[in-house]
mmCIF file of C-alpha atoms in Angstrom:
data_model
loop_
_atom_site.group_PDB
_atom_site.id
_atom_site.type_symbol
_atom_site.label_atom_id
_atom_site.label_comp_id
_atom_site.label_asym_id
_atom_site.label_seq_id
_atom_site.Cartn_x
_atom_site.Cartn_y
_atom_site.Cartn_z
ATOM 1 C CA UNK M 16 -9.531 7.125 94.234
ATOM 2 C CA UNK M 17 -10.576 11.094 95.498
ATOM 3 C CA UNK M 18 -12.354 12.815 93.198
ATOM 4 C CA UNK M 19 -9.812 15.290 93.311
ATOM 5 C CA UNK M 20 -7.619 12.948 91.768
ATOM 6 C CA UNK M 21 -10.325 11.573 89.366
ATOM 7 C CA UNK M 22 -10.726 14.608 87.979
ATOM 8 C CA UNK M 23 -6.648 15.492 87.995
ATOM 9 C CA UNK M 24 -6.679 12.738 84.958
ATOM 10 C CA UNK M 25 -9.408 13.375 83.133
ATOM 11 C CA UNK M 26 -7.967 17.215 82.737
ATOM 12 C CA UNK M 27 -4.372 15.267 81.954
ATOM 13 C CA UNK M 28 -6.467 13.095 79.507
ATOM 14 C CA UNK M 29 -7.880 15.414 77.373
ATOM 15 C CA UNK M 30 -5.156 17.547 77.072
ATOM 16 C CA UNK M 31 -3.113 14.984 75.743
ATOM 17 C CA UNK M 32 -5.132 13.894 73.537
ATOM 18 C CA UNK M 33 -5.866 17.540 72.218
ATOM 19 C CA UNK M 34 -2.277 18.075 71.892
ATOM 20 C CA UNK M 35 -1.897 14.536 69.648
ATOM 21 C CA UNK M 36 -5.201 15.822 67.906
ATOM 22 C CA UNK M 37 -3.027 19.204 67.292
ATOM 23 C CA UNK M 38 0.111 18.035 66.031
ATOM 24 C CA UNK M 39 -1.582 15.420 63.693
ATOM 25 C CA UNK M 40 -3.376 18.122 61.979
ATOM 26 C CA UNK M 41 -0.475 20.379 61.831
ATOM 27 C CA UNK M 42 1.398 17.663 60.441
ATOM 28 C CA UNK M 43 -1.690 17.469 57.936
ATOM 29 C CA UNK M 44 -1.717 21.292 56.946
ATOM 30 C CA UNK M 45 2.122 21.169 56.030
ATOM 31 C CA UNK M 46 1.398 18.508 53.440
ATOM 32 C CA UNK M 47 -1.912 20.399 52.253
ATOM 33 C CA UNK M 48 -0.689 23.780 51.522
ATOM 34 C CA UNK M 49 0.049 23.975 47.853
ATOM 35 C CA UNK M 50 1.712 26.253 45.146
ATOM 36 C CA UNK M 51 0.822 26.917 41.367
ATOM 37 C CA UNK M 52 2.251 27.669 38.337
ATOM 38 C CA UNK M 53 2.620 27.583 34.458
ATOM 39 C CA UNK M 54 5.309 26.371 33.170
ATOM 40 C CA UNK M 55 6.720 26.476 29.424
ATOM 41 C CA UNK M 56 7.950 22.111 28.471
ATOM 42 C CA UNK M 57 10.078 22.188 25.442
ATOM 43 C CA UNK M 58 8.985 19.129 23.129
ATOM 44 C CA UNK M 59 10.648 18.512 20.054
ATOM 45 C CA UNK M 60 10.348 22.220 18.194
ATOM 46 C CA UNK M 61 7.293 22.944 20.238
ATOM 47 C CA UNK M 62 6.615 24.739 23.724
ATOM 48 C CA UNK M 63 3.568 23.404 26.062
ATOM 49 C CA UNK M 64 2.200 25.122 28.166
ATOM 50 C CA UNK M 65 1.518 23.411 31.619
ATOM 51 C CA UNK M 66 0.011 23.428 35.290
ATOM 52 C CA UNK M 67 2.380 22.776 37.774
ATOM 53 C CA UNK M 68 1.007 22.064 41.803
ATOM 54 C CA UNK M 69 3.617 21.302 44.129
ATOM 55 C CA UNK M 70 3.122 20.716 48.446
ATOM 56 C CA UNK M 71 4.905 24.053 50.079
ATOM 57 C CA UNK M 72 6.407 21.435 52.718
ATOM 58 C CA UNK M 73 10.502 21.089 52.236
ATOM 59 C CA UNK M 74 10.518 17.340 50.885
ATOM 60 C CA UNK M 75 10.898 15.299 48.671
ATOM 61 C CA UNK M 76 7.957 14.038 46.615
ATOM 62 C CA UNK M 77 6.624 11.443 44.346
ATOM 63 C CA UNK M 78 5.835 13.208 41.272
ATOM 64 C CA UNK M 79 3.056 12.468 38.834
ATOM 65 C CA UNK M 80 2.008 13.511 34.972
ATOM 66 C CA UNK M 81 -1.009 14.321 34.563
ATOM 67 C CA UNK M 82 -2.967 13.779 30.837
ATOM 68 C CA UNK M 83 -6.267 15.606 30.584
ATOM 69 C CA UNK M 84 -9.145 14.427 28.257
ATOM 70 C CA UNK M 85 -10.218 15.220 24.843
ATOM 71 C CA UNK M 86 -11.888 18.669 25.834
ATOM 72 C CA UNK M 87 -8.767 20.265 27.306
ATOM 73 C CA UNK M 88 -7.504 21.332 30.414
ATOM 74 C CA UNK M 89 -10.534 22.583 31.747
ATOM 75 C CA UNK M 90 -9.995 24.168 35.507
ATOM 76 C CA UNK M 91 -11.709 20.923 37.163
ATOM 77 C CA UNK M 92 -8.130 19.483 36.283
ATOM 78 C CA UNK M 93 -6.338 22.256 37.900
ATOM 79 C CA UNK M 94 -8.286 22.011 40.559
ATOM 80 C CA UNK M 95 -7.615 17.786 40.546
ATOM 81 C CA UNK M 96 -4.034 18.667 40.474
ATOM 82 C CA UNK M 97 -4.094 21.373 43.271
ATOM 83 C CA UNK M 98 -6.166 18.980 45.533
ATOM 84 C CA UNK M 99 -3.402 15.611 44.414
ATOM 85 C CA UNK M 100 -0.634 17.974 45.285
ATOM 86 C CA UNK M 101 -1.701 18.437 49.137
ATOM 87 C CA UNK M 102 -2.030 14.688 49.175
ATOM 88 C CA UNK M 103 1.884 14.884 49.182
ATOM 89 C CA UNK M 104 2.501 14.913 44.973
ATOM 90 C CA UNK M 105 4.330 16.828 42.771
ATOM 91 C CA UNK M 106 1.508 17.205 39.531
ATOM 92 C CA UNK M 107 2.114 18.451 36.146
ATOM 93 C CA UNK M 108 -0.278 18.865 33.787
ATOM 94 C CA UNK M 109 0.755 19.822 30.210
ATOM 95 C CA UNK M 110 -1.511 20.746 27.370
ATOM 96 C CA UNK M 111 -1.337 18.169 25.038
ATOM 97 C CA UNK M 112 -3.519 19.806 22.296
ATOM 98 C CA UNK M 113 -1.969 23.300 22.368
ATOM 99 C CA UNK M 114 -0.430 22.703 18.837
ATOM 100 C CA UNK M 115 -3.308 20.125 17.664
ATOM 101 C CA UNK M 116 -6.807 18.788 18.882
ATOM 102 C CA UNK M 117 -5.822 15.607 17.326
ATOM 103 C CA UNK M 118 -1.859 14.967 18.122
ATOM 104 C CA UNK M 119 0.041 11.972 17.075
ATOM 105 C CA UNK M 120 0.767 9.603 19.591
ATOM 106 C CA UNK M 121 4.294 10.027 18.664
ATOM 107 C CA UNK M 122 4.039 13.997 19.764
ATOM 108 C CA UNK M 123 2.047 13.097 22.903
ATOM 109 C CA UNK M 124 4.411 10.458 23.955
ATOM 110 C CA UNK M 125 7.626 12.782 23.826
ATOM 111 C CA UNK M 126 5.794 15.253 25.345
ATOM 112 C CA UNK M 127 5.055 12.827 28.548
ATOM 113 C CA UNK M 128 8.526 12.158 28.200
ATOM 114 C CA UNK M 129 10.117 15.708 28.427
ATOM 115 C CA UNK M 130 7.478 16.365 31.286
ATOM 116 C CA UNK M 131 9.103 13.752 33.427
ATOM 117 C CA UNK M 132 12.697 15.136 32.790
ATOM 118 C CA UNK M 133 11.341 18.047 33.832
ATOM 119 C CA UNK M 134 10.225 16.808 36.966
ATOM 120 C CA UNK M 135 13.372 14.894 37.631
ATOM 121 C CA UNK M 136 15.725 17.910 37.634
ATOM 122 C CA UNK M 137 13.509 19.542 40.352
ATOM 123 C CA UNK M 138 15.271 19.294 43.724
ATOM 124 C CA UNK M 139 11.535 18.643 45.353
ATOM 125 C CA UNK M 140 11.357 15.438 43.638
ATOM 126 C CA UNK M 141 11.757 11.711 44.261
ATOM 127 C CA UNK M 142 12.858 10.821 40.620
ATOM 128 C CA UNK M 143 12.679 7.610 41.811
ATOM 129 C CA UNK M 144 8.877 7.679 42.684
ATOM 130 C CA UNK M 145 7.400 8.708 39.114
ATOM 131 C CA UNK M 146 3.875 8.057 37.878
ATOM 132 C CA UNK M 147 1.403 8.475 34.704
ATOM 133 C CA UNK M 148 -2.347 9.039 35.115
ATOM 134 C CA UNK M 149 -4.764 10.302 32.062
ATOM 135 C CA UNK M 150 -8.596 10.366 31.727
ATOM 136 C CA UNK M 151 -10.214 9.701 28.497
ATOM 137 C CA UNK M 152 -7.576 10.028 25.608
ATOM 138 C CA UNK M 153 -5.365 10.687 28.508
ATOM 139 C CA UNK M 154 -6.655 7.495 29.883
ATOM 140 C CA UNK M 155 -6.128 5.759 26.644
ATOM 141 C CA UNK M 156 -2.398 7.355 26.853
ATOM 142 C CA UNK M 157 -1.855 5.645 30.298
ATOM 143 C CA UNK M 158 -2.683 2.344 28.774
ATOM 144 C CA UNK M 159 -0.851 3.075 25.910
ATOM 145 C CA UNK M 160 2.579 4.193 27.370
ATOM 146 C CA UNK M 161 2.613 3.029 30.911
ATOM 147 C CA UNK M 162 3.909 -0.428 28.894
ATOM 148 C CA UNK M 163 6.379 1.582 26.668
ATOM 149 C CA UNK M 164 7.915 3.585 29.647
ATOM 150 C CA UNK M 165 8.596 0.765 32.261
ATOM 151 C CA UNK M 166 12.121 2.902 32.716
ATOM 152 C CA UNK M 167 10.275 6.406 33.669
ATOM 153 C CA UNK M 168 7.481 5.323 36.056
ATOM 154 C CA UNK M 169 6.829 3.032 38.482
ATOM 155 C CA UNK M 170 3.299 2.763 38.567
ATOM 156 C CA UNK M 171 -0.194 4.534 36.354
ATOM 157 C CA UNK M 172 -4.123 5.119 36.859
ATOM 158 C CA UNK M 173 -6.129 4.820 33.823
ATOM 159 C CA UNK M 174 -9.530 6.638 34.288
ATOM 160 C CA UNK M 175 -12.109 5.590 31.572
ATOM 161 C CA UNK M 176 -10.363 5.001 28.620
ATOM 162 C CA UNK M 177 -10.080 3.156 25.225
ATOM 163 C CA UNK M 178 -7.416 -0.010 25.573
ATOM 164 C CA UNK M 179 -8.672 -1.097 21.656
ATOM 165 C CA UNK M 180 -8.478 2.293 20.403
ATOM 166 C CA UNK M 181 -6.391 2.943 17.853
ATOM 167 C CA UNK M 182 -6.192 6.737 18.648
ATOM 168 C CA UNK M 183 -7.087 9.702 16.635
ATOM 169 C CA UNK M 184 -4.663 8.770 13.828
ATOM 170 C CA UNK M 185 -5.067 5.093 13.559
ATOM 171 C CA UNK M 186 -1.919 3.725 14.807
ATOM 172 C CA UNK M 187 -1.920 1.757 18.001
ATOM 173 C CA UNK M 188 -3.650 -0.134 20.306
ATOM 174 C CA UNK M 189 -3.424 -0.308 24.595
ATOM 175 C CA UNK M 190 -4.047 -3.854 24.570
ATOM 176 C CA UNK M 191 -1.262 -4.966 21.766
ATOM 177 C CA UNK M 192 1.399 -3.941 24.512
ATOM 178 C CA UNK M 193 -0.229 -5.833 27.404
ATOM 179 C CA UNK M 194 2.800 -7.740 27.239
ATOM 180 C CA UNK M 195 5.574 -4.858 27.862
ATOM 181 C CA UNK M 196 3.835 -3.855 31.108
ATOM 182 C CA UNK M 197 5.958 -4.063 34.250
ATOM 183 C CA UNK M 198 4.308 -1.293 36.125
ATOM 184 C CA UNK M 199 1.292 -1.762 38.577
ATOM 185 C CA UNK M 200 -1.853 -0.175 37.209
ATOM 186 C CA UNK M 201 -5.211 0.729 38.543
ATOM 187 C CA UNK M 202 -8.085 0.825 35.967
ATOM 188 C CA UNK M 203 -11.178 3.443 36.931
ATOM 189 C CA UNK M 204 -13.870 3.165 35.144
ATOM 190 C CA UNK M 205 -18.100 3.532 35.125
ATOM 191 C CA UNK M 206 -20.876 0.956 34.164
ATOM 192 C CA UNK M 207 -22.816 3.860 32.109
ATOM 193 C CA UNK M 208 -19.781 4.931 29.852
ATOM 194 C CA UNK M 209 -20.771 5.230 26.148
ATOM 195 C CA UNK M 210 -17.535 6.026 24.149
ATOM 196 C CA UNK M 211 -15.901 3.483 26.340
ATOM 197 C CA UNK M 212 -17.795 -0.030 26.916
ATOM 198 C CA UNK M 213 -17.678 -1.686 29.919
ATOM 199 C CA UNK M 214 -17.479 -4.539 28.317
ATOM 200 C CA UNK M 215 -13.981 -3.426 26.685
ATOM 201 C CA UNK M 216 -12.727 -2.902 29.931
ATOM 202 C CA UNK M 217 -13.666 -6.771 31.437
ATOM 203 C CA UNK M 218 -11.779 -7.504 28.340
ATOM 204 C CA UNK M 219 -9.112 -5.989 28.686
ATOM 205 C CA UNK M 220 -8.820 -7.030 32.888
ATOM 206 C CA UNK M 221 -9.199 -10.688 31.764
ATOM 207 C CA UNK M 222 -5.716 -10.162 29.398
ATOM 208 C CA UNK M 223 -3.695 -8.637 32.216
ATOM 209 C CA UNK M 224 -4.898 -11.422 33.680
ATOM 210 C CA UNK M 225 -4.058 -13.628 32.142
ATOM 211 C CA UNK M 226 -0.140 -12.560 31.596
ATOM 212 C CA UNK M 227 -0.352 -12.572 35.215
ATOM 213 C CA UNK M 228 0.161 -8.265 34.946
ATOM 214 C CA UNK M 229 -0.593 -6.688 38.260
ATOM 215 C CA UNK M 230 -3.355 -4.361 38.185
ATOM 216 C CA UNK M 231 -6.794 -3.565 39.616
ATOM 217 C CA UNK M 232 -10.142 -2.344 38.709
ATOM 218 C CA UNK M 233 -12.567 -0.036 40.453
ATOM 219 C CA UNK M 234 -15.610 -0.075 38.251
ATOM 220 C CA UNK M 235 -19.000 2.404 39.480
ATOM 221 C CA UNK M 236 -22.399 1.226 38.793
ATOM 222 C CA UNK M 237 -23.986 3.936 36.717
ATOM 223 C CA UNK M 238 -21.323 6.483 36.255
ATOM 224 C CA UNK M 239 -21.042 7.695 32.507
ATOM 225 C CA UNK M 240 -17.874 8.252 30.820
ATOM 226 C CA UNK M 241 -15.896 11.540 32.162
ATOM 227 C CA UNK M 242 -17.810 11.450 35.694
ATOM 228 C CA UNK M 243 -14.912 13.223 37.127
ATOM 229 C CA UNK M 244 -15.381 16.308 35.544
ATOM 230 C CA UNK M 245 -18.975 17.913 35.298
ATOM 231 C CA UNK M 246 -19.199 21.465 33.242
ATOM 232 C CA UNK M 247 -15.661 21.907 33.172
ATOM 233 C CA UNK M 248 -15.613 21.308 36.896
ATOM 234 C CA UNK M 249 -14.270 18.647 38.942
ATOM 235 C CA UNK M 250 -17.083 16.611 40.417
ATOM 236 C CA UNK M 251 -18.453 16.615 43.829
ATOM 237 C CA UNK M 252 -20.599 13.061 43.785
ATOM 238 C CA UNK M 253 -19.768 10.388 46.048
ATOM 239 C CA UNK M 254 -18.178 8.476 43.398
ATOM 240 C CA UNK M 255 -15.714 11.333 42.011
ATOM 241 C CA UNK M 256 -14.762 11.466 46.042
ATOM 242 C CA UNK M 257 -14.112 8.180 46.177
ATOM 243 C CA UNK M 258 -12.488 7.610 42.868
ATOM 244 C CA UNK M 259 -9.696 10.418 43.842
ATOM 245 C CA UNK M 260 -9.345 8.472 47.082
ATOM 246 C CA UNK M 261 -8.763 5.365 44.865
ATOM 247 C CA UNK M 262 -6.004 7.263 43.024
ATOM 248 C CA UNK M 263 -4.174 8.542 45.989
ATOM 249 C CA UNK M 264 -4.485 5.449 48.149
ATOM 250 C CA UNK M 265 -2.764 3.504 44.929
ATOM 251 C CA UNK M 266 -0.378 5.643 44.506
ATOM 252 C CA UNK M 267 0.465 5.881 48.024
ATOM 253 C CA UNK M 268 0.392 1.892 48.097
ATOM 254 C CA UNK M 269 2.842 1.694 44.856
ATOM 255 C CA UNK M 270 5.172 5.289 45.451
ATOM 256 C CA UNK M 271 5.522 5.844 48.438
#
């Protein structure tokens, strides 16, 4: 072979490849580009506030509702949400403690509820493809209703929370509705987490286990409880990275 000819290909070569480089990450930035909002949920005789973060790309979308902790919606959430969103997601976000710090489960359940209505009249989502992920008490509500609302969503990720908690107003427990659970659910949690043990968590793995639920657990050595979130922030360690990857890769696995 000349090297005339040699060279003919390499040229051809590369600028093939630099053409399937270009329309993979145009493909990419469609998905990525994102919208915001508030938006006003009606829930029983109350209005929530609530961050909305839809993809810009016509589509669509498996939607997801979002439960922040105990302290709020801080903007590392919105920034969660914004970041979920250009994986391909519709997110809402709705804050559960406008009204009260310490809601019934009763009011936070209806309002989860009336947030997924929501999302199902919007003509950019897959009502079909519906999902519930919480961290902390919202964790704790993940456990709680992913069981009760086997007809809403499909699948749930529980980040650090409380599956014997009885919740701010004593009623009840995660674990007593292990056995209503349909729904495939990924458990994140960390080895250093205070308010939350471990330990609790094994526990609670071992009863899904052993009613032969589907779930799975990605547990970090040394993380504390609420690692996603630092100052109000969302995290930038290696294991917040990764645990968002978890998230979306689940979701992608049980949506999609």
């Amino acid at each position: 072979m000349s090297k005339l000819v040699l060279c003919l290909l390499m040229i051809a070569l590369v600028a093939i490849s630099g053409c399937a480089q270009m329309d993979k990450n145009e493909e990419g930035a469609a998905v990525s580009q994102v919208k915001s909002e508030s938006v006003n949920i009606s829930s029983g005789d109350m209005i929530f506030p609530t961050y909305l973060a839809v993809p810009t790309a016509e589509g669509k979308w498996p939607a997801v509702v979002m439960i922040h902790s105990f302290n709020g919606l801080e903007s590392g959430y919105m920034t969660l949400a914004d970041q979920f969103a250009g994986e391909g997601y519709v997110v809402i976000a709705p804050q559960w403690q406008t009204f009260n710090r310490t809601p019934s489960d009763e009011t936070v359940g209806q309002l989860i509820e009336d947030c997924s209505a929501f999302l199902k009249e919007r003509s950019d989502v897959n009502s079909d493809k519906m999902a519930l992920t919480g961290f902390c008490a919202g964790g704790r509500y993940t456990m709680l209703f992913l069981p009760q609302m086997n007809d809403t969503f499909n699948s749930g990720v529980a980040w650090y929370g409380f599956p014997y908690s009885s919740g701010f107003l004593n009623e009840s427990k995660p674990a007593d509705f292990i056995s209503q659970l349909n729904d495939p659910m990924l458990i994140i949690h960390g080895t250093y987490d205070v308010p939350s043990k471990i330990s609790d968590i094994y526990r609670y793995a071992e009863e899904l286990n052993a009613t032969g639920k589907y779930f799975e657990l990605k547990v970090y050595q040394g993380e504390p409880h609420g690692f996603m979130i630092k100052d109000g922030q969302l995290a930038e360690s290696s294991a917040a990275e990764d645990a968002f990857w978890q998230m979306v890769s689940f979701f992608d696995r049980t949506l999609k």
